[in-house]
Short mmCIF file of C-alpha atoms in Angstrom, two decimals:
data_model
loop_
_atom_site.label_atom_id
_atom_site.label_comp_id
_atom_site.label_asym_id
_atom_site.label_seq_id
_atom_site.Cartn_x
_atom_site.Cartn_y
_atom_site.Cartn_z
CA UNK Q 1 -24.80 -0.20 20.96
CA UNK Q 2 -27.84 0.82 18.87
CA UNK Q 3 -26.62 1.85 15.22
CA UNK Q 4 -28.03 4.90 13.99
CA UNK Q 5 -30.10 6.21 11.79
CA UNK Q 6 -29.15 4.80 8.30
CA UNK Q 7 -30.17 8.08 6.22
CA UNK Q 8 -29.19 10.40 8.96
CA UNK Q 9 -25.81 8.95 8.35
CA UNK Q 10 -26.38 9.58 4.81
CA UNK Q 11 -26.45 13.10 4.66
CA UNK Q 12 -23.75 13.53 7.42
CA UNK Q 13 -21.89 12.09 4.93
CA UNK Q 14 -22.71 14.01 2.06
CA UNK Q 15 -22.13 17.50 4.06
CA UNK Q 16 -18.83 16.11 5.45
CA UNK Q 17 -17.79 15.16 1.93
CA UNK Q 18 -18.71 18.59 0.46
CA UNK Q 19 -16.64 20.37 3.00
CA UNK Q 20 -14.10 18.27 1.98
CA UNK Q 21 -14.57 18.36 -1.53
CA UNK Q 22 -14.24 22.81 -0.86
CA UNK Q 23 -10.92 22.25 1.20
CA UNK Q 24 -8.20 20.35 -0.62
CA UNK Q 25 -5.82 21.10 2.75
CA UNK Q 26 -5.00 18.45 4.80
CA UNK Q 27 -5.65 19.58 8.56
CA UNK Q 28 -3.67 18.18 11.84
CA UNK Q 29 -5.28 15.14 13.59
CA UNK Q 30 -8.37 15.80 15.11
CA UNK Q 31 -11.29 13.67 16.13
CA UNK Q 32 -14.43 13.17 13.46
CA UNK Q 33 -17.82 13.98 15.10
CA UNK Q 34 -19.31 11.12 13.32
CA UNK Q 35 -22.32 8.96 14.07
CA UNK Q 36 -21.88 5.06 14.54
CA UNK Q 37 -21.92 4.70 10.69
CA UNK Q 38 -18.93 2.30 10.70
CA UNK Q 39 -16.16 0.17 12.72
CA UNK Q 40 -12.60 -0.74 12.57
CA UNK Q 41 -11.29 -4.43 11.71
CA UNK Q 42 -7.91 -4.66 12.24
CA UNK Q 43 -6.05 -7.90 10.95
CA UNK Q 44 -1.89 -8.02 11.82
CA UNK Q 45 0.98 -8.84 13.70
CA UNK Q 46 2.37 -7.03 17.08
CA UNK Q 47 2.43 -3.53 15.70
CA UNK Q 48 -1.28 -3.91 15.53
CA UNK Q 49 -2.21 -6.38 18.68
CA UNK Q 50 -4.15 -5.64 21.33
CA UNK Q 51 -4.17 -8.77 23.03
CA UNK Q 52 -5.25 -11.81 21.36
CA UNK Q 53 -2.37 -13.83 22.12
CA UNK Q 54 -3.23 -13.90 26.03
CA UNK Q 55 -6.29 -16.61 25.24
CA UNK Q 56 -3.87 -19.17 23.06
CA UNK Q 57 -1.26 -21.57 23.96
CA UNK Q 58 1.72 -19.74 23.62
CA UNK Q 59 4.58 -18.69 24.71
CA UNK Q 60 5.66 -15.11 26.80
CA UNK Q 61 8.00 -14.43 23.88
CA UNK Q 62 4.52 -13.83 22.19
CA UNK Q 63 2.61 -11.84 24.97
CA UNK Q 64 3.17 -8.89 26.26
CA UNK Q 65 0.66 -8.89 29.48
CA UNK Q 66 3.31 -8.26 32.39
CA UNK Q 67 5.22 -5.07 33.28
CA UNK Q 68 6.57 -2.89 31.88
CA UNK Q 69 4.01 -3.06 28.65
CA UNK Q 70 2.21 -0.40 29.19
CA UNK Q 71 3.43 1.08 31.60
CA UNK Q 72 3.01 5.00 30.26
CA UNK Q 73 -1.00 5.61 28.88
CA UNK Q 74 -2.36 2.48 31.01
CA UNK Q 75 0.20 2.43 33.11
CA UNK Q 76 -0.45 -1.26 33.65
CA UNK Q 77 -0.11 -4.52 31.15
CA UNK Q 78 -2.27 -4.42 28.57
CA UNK Q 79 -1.21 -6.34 26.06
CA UNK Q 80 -0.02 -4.37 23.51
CA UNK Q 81 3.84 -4.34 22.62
CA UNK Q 82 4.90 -0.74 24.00
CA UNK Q 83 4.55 1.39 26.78
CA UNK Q 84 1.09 2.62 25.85
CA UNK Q 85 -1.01 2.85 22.84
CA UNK Q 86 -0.36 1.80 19.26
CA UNK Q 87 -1.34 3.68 15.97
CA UNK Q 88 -4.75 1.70 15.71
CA UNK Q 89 -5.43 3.22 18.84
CA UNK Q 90 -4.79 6.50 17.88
CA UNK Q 91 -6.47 5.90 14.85
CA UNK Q 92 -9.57 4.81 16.55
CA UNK Q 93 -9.29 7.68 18.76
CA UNK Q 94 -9.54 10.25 15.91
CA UNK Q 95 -12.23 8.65 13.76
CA UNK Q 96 -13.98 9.13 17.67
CA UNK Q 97 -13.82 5.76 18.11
CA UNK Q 98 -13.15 3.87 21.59
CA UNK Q 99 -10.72 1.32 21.97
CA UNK Q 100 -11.13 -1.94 19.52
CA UNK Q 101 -10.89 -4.84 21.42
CA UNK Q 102 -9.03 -8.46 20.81
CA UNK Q 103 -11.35 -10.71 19.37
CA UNK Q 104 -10.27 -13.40 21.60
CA UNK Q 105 -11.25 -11.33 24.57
CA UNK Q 106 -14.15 -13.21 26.40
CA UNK Q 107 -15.64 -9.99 27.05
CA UNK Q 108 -15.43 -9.18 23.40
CA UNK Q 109 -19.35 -9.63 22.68
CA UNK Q 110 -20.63 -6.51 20.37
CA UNK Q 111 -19.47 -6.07 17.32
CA UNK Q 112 -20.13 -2.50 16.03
CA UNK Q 113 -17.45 -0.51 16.55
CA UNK Q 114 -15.19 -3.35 15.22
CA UNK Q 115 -12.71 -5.84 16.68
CA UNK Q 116 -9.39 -6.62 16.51
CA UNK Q 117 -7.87 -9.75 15.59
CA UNK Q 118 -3.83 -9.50 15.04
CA UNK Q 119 -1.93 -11.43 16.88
CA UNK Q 120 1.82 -10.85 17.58
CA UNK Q 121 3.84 -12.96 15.62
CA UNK Q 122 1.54 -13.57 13.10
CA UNK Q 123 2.17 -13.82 9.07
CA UNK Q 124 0.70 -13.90 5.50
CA UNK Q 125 2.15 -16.87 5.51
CA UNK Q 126 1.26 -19.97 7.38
CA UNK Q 127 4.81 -20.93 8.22
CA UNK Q 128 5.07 -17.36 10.17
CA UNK Q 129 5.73 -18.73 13.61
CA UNK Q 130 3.23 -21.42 13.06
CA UNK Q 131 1.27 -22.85 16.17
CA UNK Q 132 2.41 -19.70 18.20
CA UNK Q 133 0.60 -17.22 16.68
CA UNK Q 134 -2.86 -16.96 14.60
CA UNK Q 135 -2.09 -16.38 10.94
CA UNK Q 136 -3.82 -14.59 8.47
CA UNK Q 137 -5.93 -17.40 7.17
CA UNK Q 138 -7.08 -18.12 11.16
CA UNK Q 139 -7.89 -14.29 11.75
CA UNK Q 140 -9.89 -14.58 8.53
CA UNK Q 141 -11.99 -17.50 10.08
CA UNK Q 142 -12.50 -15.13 13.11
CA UNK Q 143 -13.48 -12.58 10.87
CA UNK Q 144 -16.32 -14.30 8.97
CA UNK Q 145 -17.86 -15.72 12.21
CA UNK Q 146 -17.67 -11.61 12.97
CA UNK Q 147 -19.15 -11.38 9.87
CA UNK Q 148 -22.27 -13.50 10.31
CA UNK Q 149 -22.82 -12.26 14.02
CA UNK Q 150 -23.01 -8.77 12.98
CA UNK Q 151 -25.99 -9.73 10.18
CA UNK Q 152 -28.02 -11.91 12.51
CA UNK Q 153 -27.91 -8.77 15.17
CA UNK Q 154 -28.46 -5.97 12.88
CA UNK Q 155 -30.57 -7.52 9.72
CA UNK Q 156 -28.73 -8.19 6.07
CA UNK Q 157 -29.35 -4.35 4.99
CA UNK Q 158 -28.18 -2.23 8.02
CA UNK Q 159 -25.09 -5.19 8.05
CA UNK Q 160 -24.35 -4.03 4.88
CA UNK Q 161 -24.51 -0.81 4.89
CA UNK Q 162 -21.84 -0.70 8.66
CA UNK Q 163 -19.67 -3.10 6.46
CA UNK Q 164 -19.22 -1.18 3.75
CA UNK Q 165 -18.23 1.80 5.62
CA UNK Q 166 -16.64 -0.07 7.88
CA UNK Q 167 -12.16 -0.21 7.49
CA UNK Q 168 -10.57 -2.94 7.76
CA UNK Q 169 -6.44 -2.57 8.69
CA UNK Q 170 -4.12 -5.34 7.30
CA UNK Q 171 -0.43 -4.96 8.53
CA UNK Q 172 1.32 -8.25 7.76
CA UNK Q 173 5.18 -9.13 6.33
CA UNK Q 174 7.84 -8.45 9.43
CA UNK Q 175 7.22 -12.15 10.73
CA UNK Q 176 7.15 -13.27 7.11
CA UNK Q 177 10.62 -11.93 6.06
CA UNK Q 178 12.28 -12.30 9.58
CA UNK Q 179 11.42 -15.87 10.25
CA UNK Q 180 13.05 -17.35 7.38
CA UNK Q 181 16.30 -15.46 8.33
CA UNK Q 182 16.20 -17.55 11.63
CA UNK Q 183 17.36 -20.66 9.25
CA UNK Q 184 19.75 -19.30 7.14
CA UNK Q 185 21.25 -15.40 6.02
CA UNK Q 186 21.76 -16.91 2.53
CA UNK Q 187 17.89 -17.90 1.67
CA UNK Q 188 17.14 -13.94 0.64
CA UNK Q 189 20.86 -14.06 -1.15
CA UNK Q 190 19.16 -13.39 -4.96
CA UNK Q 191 17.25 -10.71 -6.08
CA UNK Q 192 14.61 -13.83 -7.85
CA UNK Q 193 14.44 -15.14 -4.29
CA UNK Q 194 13.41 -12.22 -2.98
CA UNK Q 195 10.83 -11.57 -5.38
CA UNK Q 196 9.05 -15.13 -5.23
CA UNK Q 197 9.18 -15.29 -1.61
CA UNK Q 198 7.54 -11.60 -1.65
CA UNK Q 199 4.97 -12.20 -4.61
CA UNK Q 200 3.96 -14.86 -1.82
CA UNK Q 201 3.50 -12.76 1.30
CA UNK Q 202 1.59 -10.26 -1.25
CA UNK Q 203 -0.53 -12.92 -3.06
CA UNK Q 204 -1.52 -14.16 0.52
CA UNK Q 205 -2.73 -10.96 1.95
CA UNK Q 206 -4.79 -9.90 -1.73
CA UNK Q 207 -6.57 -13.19 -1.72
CA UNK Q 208 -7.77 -11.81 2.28
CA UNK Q 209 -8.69 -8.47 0.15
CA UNK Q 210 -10.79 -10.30 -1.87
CA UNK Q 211 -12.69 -12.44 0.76
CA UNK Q 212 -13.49 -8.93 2.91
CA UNK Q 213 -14.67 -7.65 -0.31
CA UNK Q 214 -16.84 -10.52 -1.03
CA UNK Q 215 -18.40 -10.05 2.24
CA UNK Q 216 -19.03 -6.68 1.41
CA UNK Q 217 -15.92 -4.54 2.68
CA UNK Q 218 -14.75 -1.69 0.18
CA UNK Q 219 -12.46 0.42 2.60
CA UNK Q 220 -9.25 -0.64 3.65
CA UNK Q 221 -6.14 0.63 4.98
CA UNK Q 222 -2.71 -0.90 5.17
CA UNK Q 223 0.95 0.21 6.17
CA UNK Q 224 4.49 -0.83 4.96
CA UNK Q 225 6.87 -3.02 6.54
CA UNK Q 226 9.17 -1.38 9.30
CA UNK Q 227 12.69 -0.91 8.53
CA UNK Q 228 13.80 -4.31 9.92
CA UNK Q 229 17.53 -3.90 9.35
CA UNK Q 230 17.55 -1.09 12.07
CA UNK Q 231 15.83 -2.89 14.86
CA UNK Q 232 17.82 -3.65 18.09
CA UNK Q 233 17.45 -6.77 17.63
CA UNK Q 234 18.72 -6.51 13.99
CA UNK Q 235 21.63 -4.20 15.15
CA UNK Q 236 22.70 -7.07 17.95
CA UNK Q 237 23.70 -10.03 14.79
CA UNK Q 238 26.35 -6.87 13.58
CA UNK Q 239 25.49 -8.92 10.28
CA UNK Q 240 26.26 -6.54 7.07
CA UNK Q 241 24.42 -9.58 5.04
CA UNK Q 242 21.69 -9.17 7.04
CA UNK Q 243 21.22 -5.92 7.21
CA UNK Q 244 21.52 -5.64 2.87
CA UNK Q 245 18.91 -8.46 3.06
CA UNK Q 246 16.43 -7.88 5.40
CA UNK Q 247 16.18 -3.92 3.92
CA UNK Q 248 16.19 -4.98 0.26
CA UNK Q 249 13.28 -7.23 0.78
CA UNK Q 250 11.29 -5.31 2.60
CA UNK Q 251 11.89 -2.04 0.10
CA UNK Q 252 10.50 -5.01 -2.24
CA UNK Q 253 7.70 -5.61 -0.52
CA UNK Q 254 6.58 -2.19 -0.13
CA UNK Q 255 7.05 -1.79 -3.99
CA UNK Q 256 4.69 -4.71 -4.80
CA UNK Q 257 1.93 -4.52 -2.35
CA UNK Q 258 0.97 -0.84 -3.56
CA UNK Q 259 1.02 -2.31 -6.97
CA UNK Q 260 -1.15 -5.43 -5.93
CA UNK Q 261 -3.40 -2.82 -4.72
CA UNK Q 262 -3.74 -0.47 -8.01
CA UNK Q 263 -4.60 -3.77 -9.82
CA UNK Q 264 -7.47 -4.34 -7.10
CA UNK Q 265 -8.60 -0.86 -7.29
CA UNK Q 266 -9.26 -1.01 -11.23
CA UNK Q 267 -10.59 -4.90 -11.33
CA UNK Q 268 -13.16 -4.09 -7.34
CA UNK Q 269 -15.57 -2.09 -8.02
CA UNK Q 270 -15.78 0.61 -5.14
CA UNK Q 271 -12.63 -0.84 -3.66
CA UNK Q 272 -10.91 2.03 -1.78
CA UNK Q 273 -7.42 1.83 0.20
CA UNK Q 274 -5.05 4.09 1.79
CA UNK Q 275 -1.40 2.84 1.90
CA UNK Q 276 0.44 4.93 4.67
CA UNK Q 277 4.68 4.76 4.14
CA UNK Q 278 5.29 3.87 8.00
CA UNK Q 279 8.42 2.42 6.77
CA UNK Q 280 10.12 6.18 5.70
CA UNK Q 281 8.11 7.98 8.52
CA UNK Q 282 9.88 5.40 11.21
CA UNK Q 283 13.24 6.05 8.87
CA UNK Q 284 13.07 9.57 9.06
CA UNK Q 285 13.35 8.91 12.79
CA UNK Q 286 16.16 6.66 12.92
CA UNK Q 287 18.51 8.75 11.07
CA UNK Q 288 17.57 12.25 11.94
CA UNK Q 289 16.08 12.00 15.62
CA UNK Q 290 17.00 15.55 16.98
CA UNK Q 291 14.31 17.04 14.52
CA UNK Q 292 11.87 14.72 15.57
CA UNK Q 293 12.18 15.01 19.52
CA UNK Q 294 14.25 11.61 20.20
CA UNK Q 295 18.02 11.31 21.24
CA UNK Q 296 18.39 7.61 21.11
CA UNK Q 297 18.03 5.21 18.41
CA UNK Q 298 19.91 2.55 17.80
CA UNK Q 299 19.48 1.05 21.58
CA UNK Q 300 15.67 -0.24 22.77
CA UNK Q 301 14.59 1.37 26.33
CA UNK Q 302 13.88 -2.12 27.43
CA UNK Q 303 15.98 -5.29 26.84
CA UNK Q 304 19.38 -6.45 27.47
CA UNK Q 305 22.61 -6.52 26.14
CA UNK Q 306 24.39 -4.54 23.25
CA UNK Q 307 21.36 -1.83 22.19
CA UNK Q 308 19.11 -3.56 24.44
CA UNK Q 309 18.69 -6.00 21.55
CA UNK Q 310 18.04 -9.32 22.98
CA UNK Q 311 13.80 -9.64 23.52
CA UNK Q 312 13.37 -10.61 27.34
CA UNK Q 313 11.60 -6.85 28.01
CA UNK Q 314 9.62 -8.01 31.15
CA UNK Q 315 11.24 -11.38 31.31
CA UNK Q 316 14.56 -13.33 32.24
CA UNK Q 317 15.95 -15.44 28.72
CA UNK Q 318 18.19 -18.09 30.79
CA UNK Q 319 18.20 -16.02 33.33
CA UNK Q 320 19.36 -12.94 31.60
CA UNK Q 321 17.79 -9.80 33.40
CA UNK Q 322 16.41 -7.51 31.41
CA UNK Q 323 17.28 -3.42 31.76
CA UNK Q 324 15.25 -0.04 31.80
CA UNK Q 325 15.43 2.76 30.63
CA UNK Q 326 14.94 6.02 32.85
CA UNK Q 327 14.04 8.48 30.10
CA UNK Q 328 11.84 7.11 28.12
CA UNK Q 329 10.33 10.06 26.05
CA UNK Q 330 14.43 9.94 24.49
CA UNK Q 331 13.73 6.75 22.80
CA UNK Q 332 12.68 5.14 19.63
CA UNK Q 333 12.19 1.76 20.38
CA UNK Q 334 10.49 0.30 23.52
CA UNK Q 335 11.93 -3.19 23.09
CA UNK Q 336 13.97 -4.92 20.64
CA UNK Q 337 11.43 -4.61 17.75
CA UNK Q 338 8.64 -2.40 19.08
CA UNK Q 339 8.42 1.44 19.08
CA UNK Q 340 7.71 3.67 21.22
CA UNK Q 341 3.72 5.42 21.67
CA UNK Q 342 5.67 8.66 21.79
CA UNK Q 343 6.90 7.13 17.85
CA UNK Q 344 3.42 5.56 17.12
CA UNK Q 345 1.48 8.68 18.09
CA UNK Q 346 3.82 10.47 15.60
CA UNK Q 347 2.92 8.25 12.74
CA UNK Q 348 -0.53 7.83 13.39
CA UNK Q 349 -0.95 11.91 13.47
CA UNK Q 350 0.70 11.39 9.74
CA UNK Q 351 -0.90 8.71 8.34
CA UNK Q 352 -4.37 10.57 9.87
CA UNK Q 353 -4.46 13.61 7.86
CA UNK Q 354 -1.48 13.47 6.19
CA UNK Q 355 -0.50 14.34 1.88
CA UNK Q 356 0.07 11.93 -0.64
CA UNK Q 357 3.80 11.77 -0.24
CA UNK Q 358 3.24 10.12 2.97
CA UNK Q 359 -0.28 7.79 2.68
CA UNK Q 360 -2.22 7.51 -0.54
CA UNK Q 361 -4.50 7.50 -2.60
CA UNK Q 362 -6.88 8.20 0.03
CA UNK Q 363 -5.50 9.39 3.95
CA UNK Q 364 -7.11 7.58 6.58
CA UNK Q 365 -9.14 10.41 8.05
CA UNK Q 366 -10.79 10.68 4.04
CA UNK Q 367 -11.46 6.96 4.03
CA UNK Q 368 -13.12 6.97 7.16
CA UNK Q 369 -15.47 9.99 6.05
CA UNK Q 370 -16.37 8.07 2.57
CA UNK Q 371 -19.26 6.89 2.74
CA UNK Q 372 -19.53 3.69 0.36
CA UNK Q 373 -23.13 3.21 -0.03
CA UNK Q 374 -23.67 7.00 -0.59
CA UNK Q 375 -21.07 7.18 -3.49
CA UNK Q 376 -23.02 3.87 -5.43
CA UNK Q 377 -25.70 5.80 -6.20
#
């Protein structure tokens, strides 16, 4: 795809920022009639894959490419983790996007709208499910060879200038904080514990910041941890220890990241970020599910025994069949850790064009209309 005309994108810019600047209300999601000025790099785990796991060695626990995935929007495998689309494609979809693909992808080859490389089952942390799933510091070797394709294609300045207006998605800790739990209940047992194993996830994903920045990113958009304690799967261990556990440290890490991020914000110059609380929208959901047009919560549509909790959705574990739901549009969950689209479309709408209670400083709809190179002058 050609990009377009540098200053013409300048002064759509300007007049889309002045309208703004006039209206302080936020409106309800709608597509942005933009011009190529920018792309979407999404980094992540399975909240935020869209395939890259298919073109590893791995295992199905880790993929998602067989029925019924997908089975809703698609209405075929497509290697996300739900019955349709996920918020980045919603996301995508308003900032009049198309769909970003996995960087993995053989058929992956252009660059300028963006590319996606999460993985499900990926960490911060190396240790996250090492050796079946790409970790952060792998997706960030993906990302620079992105990096260097895009400015031998497009020249150093117009590279820049796509870049910087460019968003890059991070959406990393559920792998981190469940994985340990695997070993042992008692490793989060301390409230010090908790907080070095956090300042880690945290310190992991700020030194990524800093390497996008250096190559020239300055928008960036992230989302909190889910709440893991009221999974399916989480509900199956009936562990009260668990439960305390796994929802004080994630509450912990969705303290500390936004605070990470106010330090980067005053020491990066022209470093802007928009932190949307998924983790209360999903909440909200769980507990009161009337007002939000779902009837079941605490079992997944797809899975097998109690709540559907066991992960073999589209697969036999030792020959365990796995069970369907016949109404989906009821449901929260899609499998034993995954949502719903019906849920995802929900938050995305939110986090879109939402207020400051729910995603801040900046919504994601505002981020993608600032224009980075026109506010350094």
């Amino acid at each position: 795809m050609k990009l377009p005309n540098l200053g013409f994108c300048f002064f759509f810019f300007f007049i889309l920022f002045a309208l703004h600047t006039a209206s302080p209300t936020f409106p309800e999601a709608t597509t942005i009639p933009l011009p190529n000025c920018f792309a979407f790099f999404l980094f992540g785990d399975s909240y935020v894959d869209a395939g890259n796991n298919n073109y590893i060695n791995t295992t199905a626990d880790f993929q998602a490419n067989f029925p019924p995935y997908g089975e809703t929007f698609f209405h075929l495998p497509t290697r996300r983790f739900t019955d349709g689309r996920t918020i980045p494609d919603f996301l995508a979809e308003y900032a009049g996007l198309p769909l970003i693909p996995p960087y993995l992808d053989p058929h992956t080859n252009f660059y300028d709208n963006g590319v996606n490389f999460a993985s499900s089952g990926s960490g911060a942390l190396a240790e996250s499910h090492e050796g079946s799933a790409i970790g952060l510091q792998t997706q960030m070797k993906f990302f620079k060879k992105v990096m260097k394709s895009l400015r031998k294609k497009l020249g150093n300045a117009s590279a820049q200038t796509l870049i910087s207006n460019s968003i890059f998605l991070f959406n990393f800790g559920g792998n981190d904080y469940l994985n340990p739990f695997d070993i042992s209940y008692d490793i989060f047992n301390t409230s010090s514990a908790q907080e070095r194993f956090v300042n880690m996830v945290v310190g992991n994903i700020t030194i990524a910041l800093k390497e996008v920045y250096k190559y020239g990113g300055r928008k960036f958009g992230f989302m909190t941890v889910p709440p893991l304690g009221h999974m399916p799967s989480s509900r199956i261990k009936r562990s009260v220890q668990f439960f305390e556990e796994a929802s004080s440290i994630t509450r912990l890490h969705n303290q500390l990241l936004p605070d990470a991020l106010q330090k980067l914000g005053i020491q990066l110059e022209g470093f802007k970020y928009a932190f949307a609380d998924t983790h209360t929208l999903l909440l909200q959901r769980i507990l009161n599910p009337i007002k939000y047009g779902f009837k079941v919560v605490e079992t997944a549509c797809c899975g097998s025994g109690a709540f559907r909790g066991i992960y073999n959705c589209g697969r036999n574990v030792e020959g365990l069949p796995f069970t369907h739901c016949d109404n989906l549009e009821d449901y929260v969950f899609f499998d034993s850790f995954h949502p719903t689209e019906k849920l995802f479309k929900q938050l995305a709408e939110l986090i879109w064009s939402g207020d400051a209670q729910i995603v801040k400083p900046y919504n994601f709809k505002q981020l993608f209309e600032y224009d980075s190179m026109l506010a350094s002058y």
